Coordinates of C-alpha atoms in Angstrom, one line a residue:
X224 CA 0.0 0.0 0.0
X225 CA 1.2 3.5 -0.8
X226 CA 1.3 6.1 2.0
X227 CA -1.8 7.7 0.5
X228 CA -3.7 4.4 0.5
X229 CA -2.8 3.8 4.1
X230 CA -4.2 7.2 5.0
X231 CA -7.4 6.5 3.0
X232 CA -7.8 3.3 4.9
X233 CA -7.4 5.1 8.2
X234 CA -10.0 7.6 7.2
X235 CA -12.5 4.8 6.5
X236 CA -11.8 3.2 9.9
X237 CA -12.1 6.6 11.7
X238 CA -15.4 7.2 10.1
X239 CA -16.6 3.8 11.4
X240 CA -15.5 4.7 14.9
X241 CA -17.2 8.1 14.5
X242 CA -20.4 6.2 13.7
X243 CA -20.1 4.2 17.0
X244 CA -17.8 1.2 16.2
X245 CA -15.1 0.3 18.8
X246 CA -11.6 1.1 17.5
X247 CA -10.4 -2.5 17.7
X248 CA -13.6 -3.7 16.0
X249 CA -13.2 -1.3 13.1
X250 CA -9.5 -2.1 12.6
X251 CA -10.2 -5.8 12.7
X252 CA -13.0 -5.5 10.2
X253 CA -10.8 -3.5 7.8
X254 CA -7.9 -5.9 8.1
X255 CA -10.2 -8.9 7.4
X256 CA -11.7 -7.2 4.3
X257 CA -8.2 -6.1 3.1
X258 CA -6.3 -9.3 2.6
X259 CA -3.9 -7.4 0.3
X260 CA -2.6 -5.4 3.3
X261 CA 0.7 -6.7 4.7
X262 CA 1.8 -6.5 8.3
X263 CA 3.5 -3.1 7.8
X264 CA 0.4 -1.7 6.1
X265 CA -1.9 -2.9 9.0
X266 CA 0.6 -1.4 11.5
X267 CA 0.7 1.9 9.7
X268 CA -3.1 2.2 9.5
X269 CA -3.4 1.3 13.1
X270 CA -0.8 4.0 14.1
X271 CA -2.7 6.6 12.1
X272 CA -6.0 5.7 13.7
X273 CA -4.6 5.7 17.3
X274 CA -2.6 8.9 16.7
X275 CA -5.9 10.6 15.7
X276 CA -7.8 9.2 18.7
X277 CA -5.3 10.4 21.2
X278 CA -5.7 14.0 19.8
X279 CA -9.2 14.0 18.4
X280 CA -10.4 17.2 20.1
X281 CA -7.2 19.2 19.7
X282 CA -7.3 18.3 16.0
X283 CA -10.7 20.0 15.8
X284 CA -12.9 16.9 15.8
X285 CA -14.7 16.3 12.5
X286 CA -14.9 13.3 10.1
X287 CA -12.0 11.0 9.4
X288 CA -10.8 12.9 6.4
X289 CA -10.6 16.2 8.3
X290 CA -8.9 14.6 11.3
X291 CA -6.3 12.8 9.2
X292 CA -5.5 16.0 7.2
X293 CA -5.0 18.0 10.5
X294 CA -2.9 15.2 11.9
X295 CA -0.6 15.1 8.9
X296 CA -0.5 18.9 8.8
X297 CA 0.5 19.0 12.5
X298 CA 3.3 16.5 11.7
X299 CA 4.5 18.7 8.8
X300 CA 3.6 16.2 6.1
X301 CA 3.1 17.7 2.6
X302 CA -0.7 17.1 2.2
X303 CA -0.4 17.3 -1.6
X304 CA 1.7 14.1 -1.6
X305 CA -1.1 12.2 0.3
X306 CA -4.4 13.8 -0.9
X307 CA -4.0 13.4 -4.6
X308 CA -6.4 10.6 -5.6
X309 CA -3.5 8.4 -7.0
X310 CA -3.1 4.7 -6.1
X311 CA -6.2 4.6 -3.8
X312 CA -5.1 7.7 -2.0
X313 CA -7.7 10.2 -0.8
X314 CA -9.0 12.7 -3.3
X315 CA -7.2 16.1 -3.5
X316 CA -8.2 18.7 -0.9
X317 CA -10.8 21.2 -2.1
X318 CA -10.2 24.9 -1.9
X319 CA -12.6 25.1 1.0
X320 CA -10.7 22.3 2.8
X321 CA -7.4 24.0 2.3
X322 CA -8.8 27.3 3.6
X323 CA -10.3 25.6 6.6
X324 CA -6.9 23.9 7.4
X325 CA -5.2 27.3 7.2
X326 CA -7.4 28.7 10.0
X327 CA -6.2 28.3 13.6
X328 CA -8.4 26.3 15.9
X329 CA -10.1 27.9 18.9
X330 CA -9.9 25.3 21.6
X331 CA -11.3 25.2 25.1
X332 CA -8.9 24.0 27.9
X333 CA -10.6 20.6 27.8
X334 CA -10.3 20.3 24.0
X335 CA -6.6 21.5 24.1
X336 CA -5.9 18.7 26.6
X337 CA -8.0 16.2 24.6
X338 CA -10.5 15.4 27.3
X339 CA -14.3 15.4 27.2
X340 CA -15.9 18.6 28.6
X341 CA -17.7 16.7 31.4
X342 CA -14.4 15.1 32.5
X343 CA -12.2 18.2 32.6
X344 CA -13.4 19.5 36.1
X345 CA -13.2 15.9 37.5
X346 CA -9.6 15.6 36.0
X347 CA -8.6 19.0 37.5
X348 CA -10.1 18.1 40.9
X349 CA -8.1 14.8 40.9
X350 CA -4.8 16.1 39.7
X351 CA -4.7 19.8 40.6
X352 CA -1.6 21.5 39.2
X353 CA -0.6 18.3 37.4
X354 CA -3.9 18.1 35.4
X355 CA -2.7 19.7 32.2
X356 CA 0.6 17.9 32.0
X357 CA -1.0 14.5 32.7
X358 CA -3.5 15.0 30.0
X359 CA -1.1 16.3 27.4
X360 CA 1.3 13.4 28.0
X361 CA -1.4 11.1 26.7
X362 CA -1.6 12.9 23.4
X363 CA 1.6 11.0 22.3
X364 CA 2.4 7.3 22.1
X365 CA 3.6 5.4 25.2
X366 CA 6.9 3.5 25.4
X367 CA 6.8 -0.3 25.5
X368 CA 8.1 -2.0 28.6
X369 CA 9.1 -5.6 29.3
X370 CA 9.4 -7.5 32.6
X371 CA 12.5 -9.7 32.8
X372 CA 11.8 -13.2 34.2
X373 CA 14.7 -12.9 36.7
X374 CA 14.2 -16.5 37.8
X375 CA 15.7 -17.5 34.5
X376 CA 17.9 -14.7 33.2
X377 CA 19.5 -11.4 34.2
X378 CA 18.4 -8.0 32.9
X379 CA 21.6 -7.8 30.9
X380 CA 21.2 -11.3 29.6
X381 CA 17.6 -10.5 28.4
X382 CA 18.8 -7.4 26.6
X383 CA 21.3 -9.5 24.7
X384 CA 18.8 -12.2 23.7
X385 CA 16.3 -9.6 22.5
X386 CA 19.1 -8.0 20.5
X387 CA 19.6 -11.2 18.5
X388 CA 16.0 -10.7 17.2
X389 CA 16.6 -7.0 16.4
X390 CA 14.8 -5.7 19.5
X391 CA 16.8 -3.0 21.3
X392 CA 16.1 -2.4 25.0
X393 CA 17.6 -0.7 28.0
X394 CA 17.1 -1.2 31.7
X395 CA 14.6 1.1 33.4
X396 CA 16.2 3.6 35.7
X397 CA 13.9 3.1 38.7
X398 CA 12.1 -0.3 38.3
X399 CA 14.1 -3.5 38.9
X400 CA 14.0 -6.0 36.1
X401 CA 12.1 -3.7 33.8
X402 CA 13.2 -3.0 30.2
X403 CA 12.3 0.0 28.0
X404 CA 12.1 -1.1 24.3
X405 CA 13.9 1.4 22.1
X406 CA 13.6 -0.2 18.7
X407 CA 11.4 -2.7 16.9
X408 CA 8.7 -3.2 19.5
X409 CA 6.5 -5.1 17.0
X410 CA 9.1 -7.8 16.8
X411 CA 8.7 -8.7 20.5
X412 CA 5.9 -11.3 20.1
X413 CA 8.0 -13.3 17.6
X414 CA 11.3 -12.8 19.5
X415 CA 12.8 -15.9 21.2
X416 CA 13.1 -14.1 24.5
X417 CA 9.3 -13.6 24.6
X418 CA 8.3 -17.0 23.1
X419 CA 10.5 -18.8 25.7
X420 CA 9.2 -16.8 28.7
X421 CA 12.4 -14.8 29.4
X422 CA 10.4 -11.6 29.1
X423 CA 6.8 -10.5 29.4
X424 CA 5.0 -7.4 28.1
X425 CA 4.1 -5.3 31.2
X426 CA 4.1 -1.6 31.8
X427 CA 6.7 -0.2 34.2
X428 CA 4.0 1.2 36.5
X429 CA 2.4 -2.3 37.0
X430 CA 5.8 -3.8 37.6
X431 CA 6.6 -1.2 40.2
X432 CA 3.2 -1.7 42.0
X433 CA 3.9 -5.5 42.4
X434 CA 7.4 -4.7 43.7
X435 CA 6.0 -2.4 46.4
X436 CA 3.8 -5.0 48.0
X437 CA 5.6 -6.9 50.8
X438 CA 5.4 -10.7 50.3
X439 CA 7.0 -13.0 52.9
X440 CA 8.6 -16.3 51.8
X441 CA 6.0 -19.0 51.6
X442 CA 3.1 -16.6 51.6
X443 CA -0.2 -17.2 49.8
X444 CA -0.9 -14.5 47.3
X445 CA -4.1 -13.9 45.4
X446 CA -4.3 -11.8 42.2
X447 CA -8.0 -11.1 42.7
X448 CA -8.9 -9.3 39.5
X449 CA -6.3 -11.2 37.4
X450 CA -7.5 -10.6 33.9
X451 CA -4.7 -12.1 31.8
X452 CA -2.6 -12.8 34.9
X453 CA 0.3 -10.4 34.3
X454 CA 0.6 -9.4 38.0
X455 CA 0.2 -13.0 39.2
X456 CA 3.2 -13.9 36.9
X457 CA 5.1 -10.9 38.3
X458 CA 4.5 -12.1 41.9
X459 CA 5.5 -15.6 40.9
X460 CA 8.7 -14.3 39.4
X461 CA 9.8 -12.3 42.4
X462 CA 8.7 -14.5 45.3
X463 CA 8.9 -18.1 46.5
X464 CA 5.2 -18.2 47.3
X465 CA 1.9 -19.9 46.5
X466 CA 0.3 -17.8 43.8
X467 CA -3.4 -17.9 43.0
X468 CA -5.3 -16.0 40.2
X469 CA -9.0 -15.2 40.1
X470 CA -11.2 -13.3 37.8
X471 CA -15.0 -12.8 37.7
X472 CA -14.8 -13.8 34.0
X473 CA -12.5 -16.9 34.1
X474 CA -12.1 -16.9 30.3
X475 CA -9.8 -13.9 30.6
X476 CA -7.3 -16.2 32.3
X477 CA -7.4 -18.8 29.5
X478 CA -3.8 -18.1 28.4
X479 CA -2.4 -18.0 31.9
X480 CA -1.4 -21.7 32.1
X481 CA 0.7 -21.5 28.9
X482 CA 2.2 -18.2 30.0
X483 CA 3.1 -19.7 33.4
X484 CA 4.6 -22.8 31.8
X485 CA 6.8 -20.6 29.6
X486 CA 7.9 -18.6 32.6
X487 CA 8.6 -21.8 34.6
X488 CA 6.2 -20.9 37.5
X489 CA 3.1 -22.4 39.0
X490 CA -0.1 -20.4 39.3
X491 CA -3.4 -21.8 40.5
X492 CA -6.4 -20.5 38.7
X493 CA -9.6 -20.1 40.8
X494 CA -13.1 -19.8 39.5
X495 CA -15.5 -17.4 41.4
X496 CA -17.0 -20.3 43.3
X497 CA -13.6 -21.5 44.4
X498 CA -11.8 -18.4 45.6
X499 CA -13.4 -18.4 49.1
X500 CA -12.7 -22.1 49.6
X501 CA -8.9 -21.4 49.3
X502 CA -9.0 -18.4 51.7
X503 CA -7.4 -16.9 53.7
X504 CA -4.5 -15.4 51.7
X505 CA -1.6 -13.4 53.1
X506 CA -1.7 -10.9 50.3
X507 CA -4.8 -10.1 48.2
X508 CA -4.0 -7.8 45.2
X509 CA -7.0 -6.2 43.6
X510 CA -6.3 -4.4 40.3
X511 CA -9.9 -3.3 40.1
X512 CA -11.8 -2.7 36.9
X513 CA -11.5 1.0 36.2
X514 CA -11.7 3.8 33.6
X515 CA -8.0 3.1 32.6
X516 CA -7.5 6.8 32.6
X517 CA -3.8 6.3 33.3
X518 CA -3.4 4.2 30.2
X519 CA -5.2 6.2 27.5
X520 CA -2.1 6.6 25.5
X521 CA -2.5 2.9 24.7
X522 CA -6.3 2.7 24.5
X523 CA -7.4 6.2 23.5
X524 CA -10.8 5.0 22.3
X525 CA -11.7 4.4 26.0
X526 CA -11.2 8.0 26.8
X527 CA -14.0 9.1 24.4
X528 CA -16.4 6.3 25.5
X529 CA -16.2 7.1 29.2
X530 CA -19.3 8.8 30.5
X531 CA -20.3 10.1 34.0
X532 CA -22.7 7.3 34.3
X533 CA -20.1 4.7 33.4
X534 CA -17.6 6.2 35.9
X535 CA -20.2 6.0 38.6
X536 CA -20.9 2.4 37.7
X537 CA -17.2 1.6 37.9
X538 CA -16.9 3.2 41.3
X539 CA -19.7 1.0 42.5
X540 CA -17.9 -2.0 41.2
X541 CA -14.7 -0.9 42.9
X542 CA -16.4 -0.4 46.2
X543 CA -17.8 -3.9 45.9
X544 CA -14.4 -5.4 44.9
X545 CA -12.4 -4.0 47.8
X546 CA -15.1 -5.1 50.3
X547 CA -15.2 -8.6 48.9
X548 CA -11.5 -8.9 48.7
X549 CA -11.0 -7.8 52.3
X550 CA -13.0 -10.9 53.5
X551 CA -10.3 -13.1 51.9
X552 CA -7.3 -11.6 53.7
X553 CA -5.7 -13.5 56.6
X554 CA -5.8 -11.8 60.0
X555 CA -2.2 -10.6 59.7
X556 CA -2.4 -10.2 55.9
X557 CA -2.4 -7.3 53.5
X558 CA -5.0 -6.0 51.1
X559 CA -3.6 -4.1 48.0
X560 CA -6.1 -2.0 46.1
X561 CA -4.9 -0.8 42.7
X562 CA -6.2 0.8 39.5
X563 CA -4.6 2.1 36.3
X564 CA -6.6 5.3 36.8
X565 CA -5.6 8.8 37.9
X566 CA -9.1 9.8 39.0
X567 CA -9.7 10.4 42.7
X568 CA -13.2 8.9 42.5
X569 CA -11.7 5.6 41.6
X570 CA -8.7 5.7 44.0
X571 CA -8.6 7.6 47.3
X572 CA -12.3 8.0 47.4
X573 CA -12.8 4.2 47.2
X574 CA -10.2 3.5 49.9
X575 CA -11.7 6.3 52.1
X576 CA -15.2 4.8 51.8
X577 CA -13.8 1.3 52.7
X578 CA -12.0 2.6 55.8
X579 CA -15.2 4.5 56.9
X580 CA -17.1 1.2 56.7
X581 CA -14.2 -0.9 58.1
X582 CA -12.4 1.1 60.9
X583 CA -10.4 -1.9 61.8
X584 CA -8.3 -1.3 58.7
X585 CA -5.7 1.4 57.9
X586 CA -3.4 2.3 55.0
X587 CA 0.2 1.3 55.3
X588 CA 1.4 2.4 51.9
X589 CA 0.1 4.7 49.2
X590 CA 1.6 5.4 45.8
X591 CA 0.2 7.5 42.9
X592 CA 1.9 7.5 39.5
X593 CA 1.0 9.9 36.7
X594 CA 1.4 8.9 33.0
X595 CA 4.8 9.9 31.8
X596 CA 8.0 8.8 30.3
X597 CA 8.5 6.1 32.9
X598 CA 5.2 4.4 32.6
X599 CA 1.4 4.6 32.8
X600 CA -0.7 6.3 35.5
X601 CA -1.3 3.9 38.4
X602 CA -2.6 4.0 41.9
X603 CA -1.8 1.6 44.8
X604 CA -3.0 1.5 48.4
X605 CA -1.8 -1.2 50.7
X606 CA -4.0 -1.8 53.8
X607 CA -3.7 -3.9 56.9
X608 CA -5.8 -4.5 60.0
X609 CA -4.9 -2.3 62.9
X610 CA -4.0 -5.2 65.1
X611 CA -0.8 -5.8 63.1
X612 CA 2.1 -4.8 65.1

C-alpha cells in the first residue's frame, strides 16, 4: 500500500469509529476485508487511527478525512503528496478544505488537553496542578516496557537475547527487572526471549506496583482481578510463594497456564465459586476494573467512551471489589487496592469509603503515579488490619 492508500484506509476506519464502532472492532474489520494489506500496512493504518484518537479534540474533531488531514498537517507532512487521488489515495483537498486547514483552531482548555468537557473538572479536581501535564502526556504514544523473568535470566542477559532478534532495549532507571524497548517493539511477540518466557510485556507502573507490595517467603498471594494474569506472573517471578489467580470472568485467564509454563512458574487459577474455599490469603492484590485513565495513550478509544454514568458504575464495582477482597485476607495479611486510573473517584475515594465502613483497617502504603516517560498512570494503596504490630 502507498502512504496515501494507508491514509485512505485510516480515514475509513475513523469514520466507522465516529459512527459508533469500537476502534479494535473497526480495525479488525478493515484488516479482514483487506487481505492485500501486509503487516506493515496494518501497523501503519493502526498507528494513524490511534494517533488521531489520542488527539481528536485538539485536531478539531470532524470526520475521518478532516482529522487525518489535520494530523498530517500537524506533523509537517506535505498534504499534496497524500491527498492526490492516486493509487487509492484520498481525493485532492478542495479549496474550502485548504482554507479551513489554514485557520487556527479555537480550543477550550478541555479540548486542548483532549478530554471530554464533562471530565475536565473531574480531572482537575483529581490532579490539581498536574492536570494539564498528565492530559497532554497522553496525546503521544507510550513507550513499550518488558518485565524480565529474573528466575531464568538477568536483565543484561535479556537485553542480549532480545538484540539477537533485532529488539533494542535498555534497563529502566527506577524499576528492577524492567526494560524499556527502544527499537522494533513489533518484533517482540516473535522474539525468542518472549516466546520462551524470558520476558513478558508489562508496563513499568504495573511492575513497580507489584514490587512495592511486601510478600513473605511461603506466603499465599491472590491476584483477585487477574485478567490475563500479568501481575500473578510478576509475583511468581519475584517470590517463593503460592500464587493464585481469580477473575470474575474466568475466560480472561485462558492463556495463563501457557504463560506460566513458559515462565517456569506455577499459578493456580480459581473460578469465582472456588476463591473463598482457598482463603485466607496473606496478600490479596486487587487491580480493580476502572476507567483506565492512566493508560489512555495505549487505548485512546476508551477516553471518548467514558461517561459520567459509566464512571459512577465503575466506582460502585470498585467499592464492591475492595469489600469482597477484604474478607479473603488472613488476620495478619495485606490488602492491596490498585487501579490504572488517575481519577480520585476511583482511587482515594474508594479507599476512604472502605475505611469508613471498616475502621479496623488502615493504609500502610500509598503510591500514585501519573502517566509519563517512565510508565502509565497507576494508583496503589496497601491496607492492613490495625491489630498488626
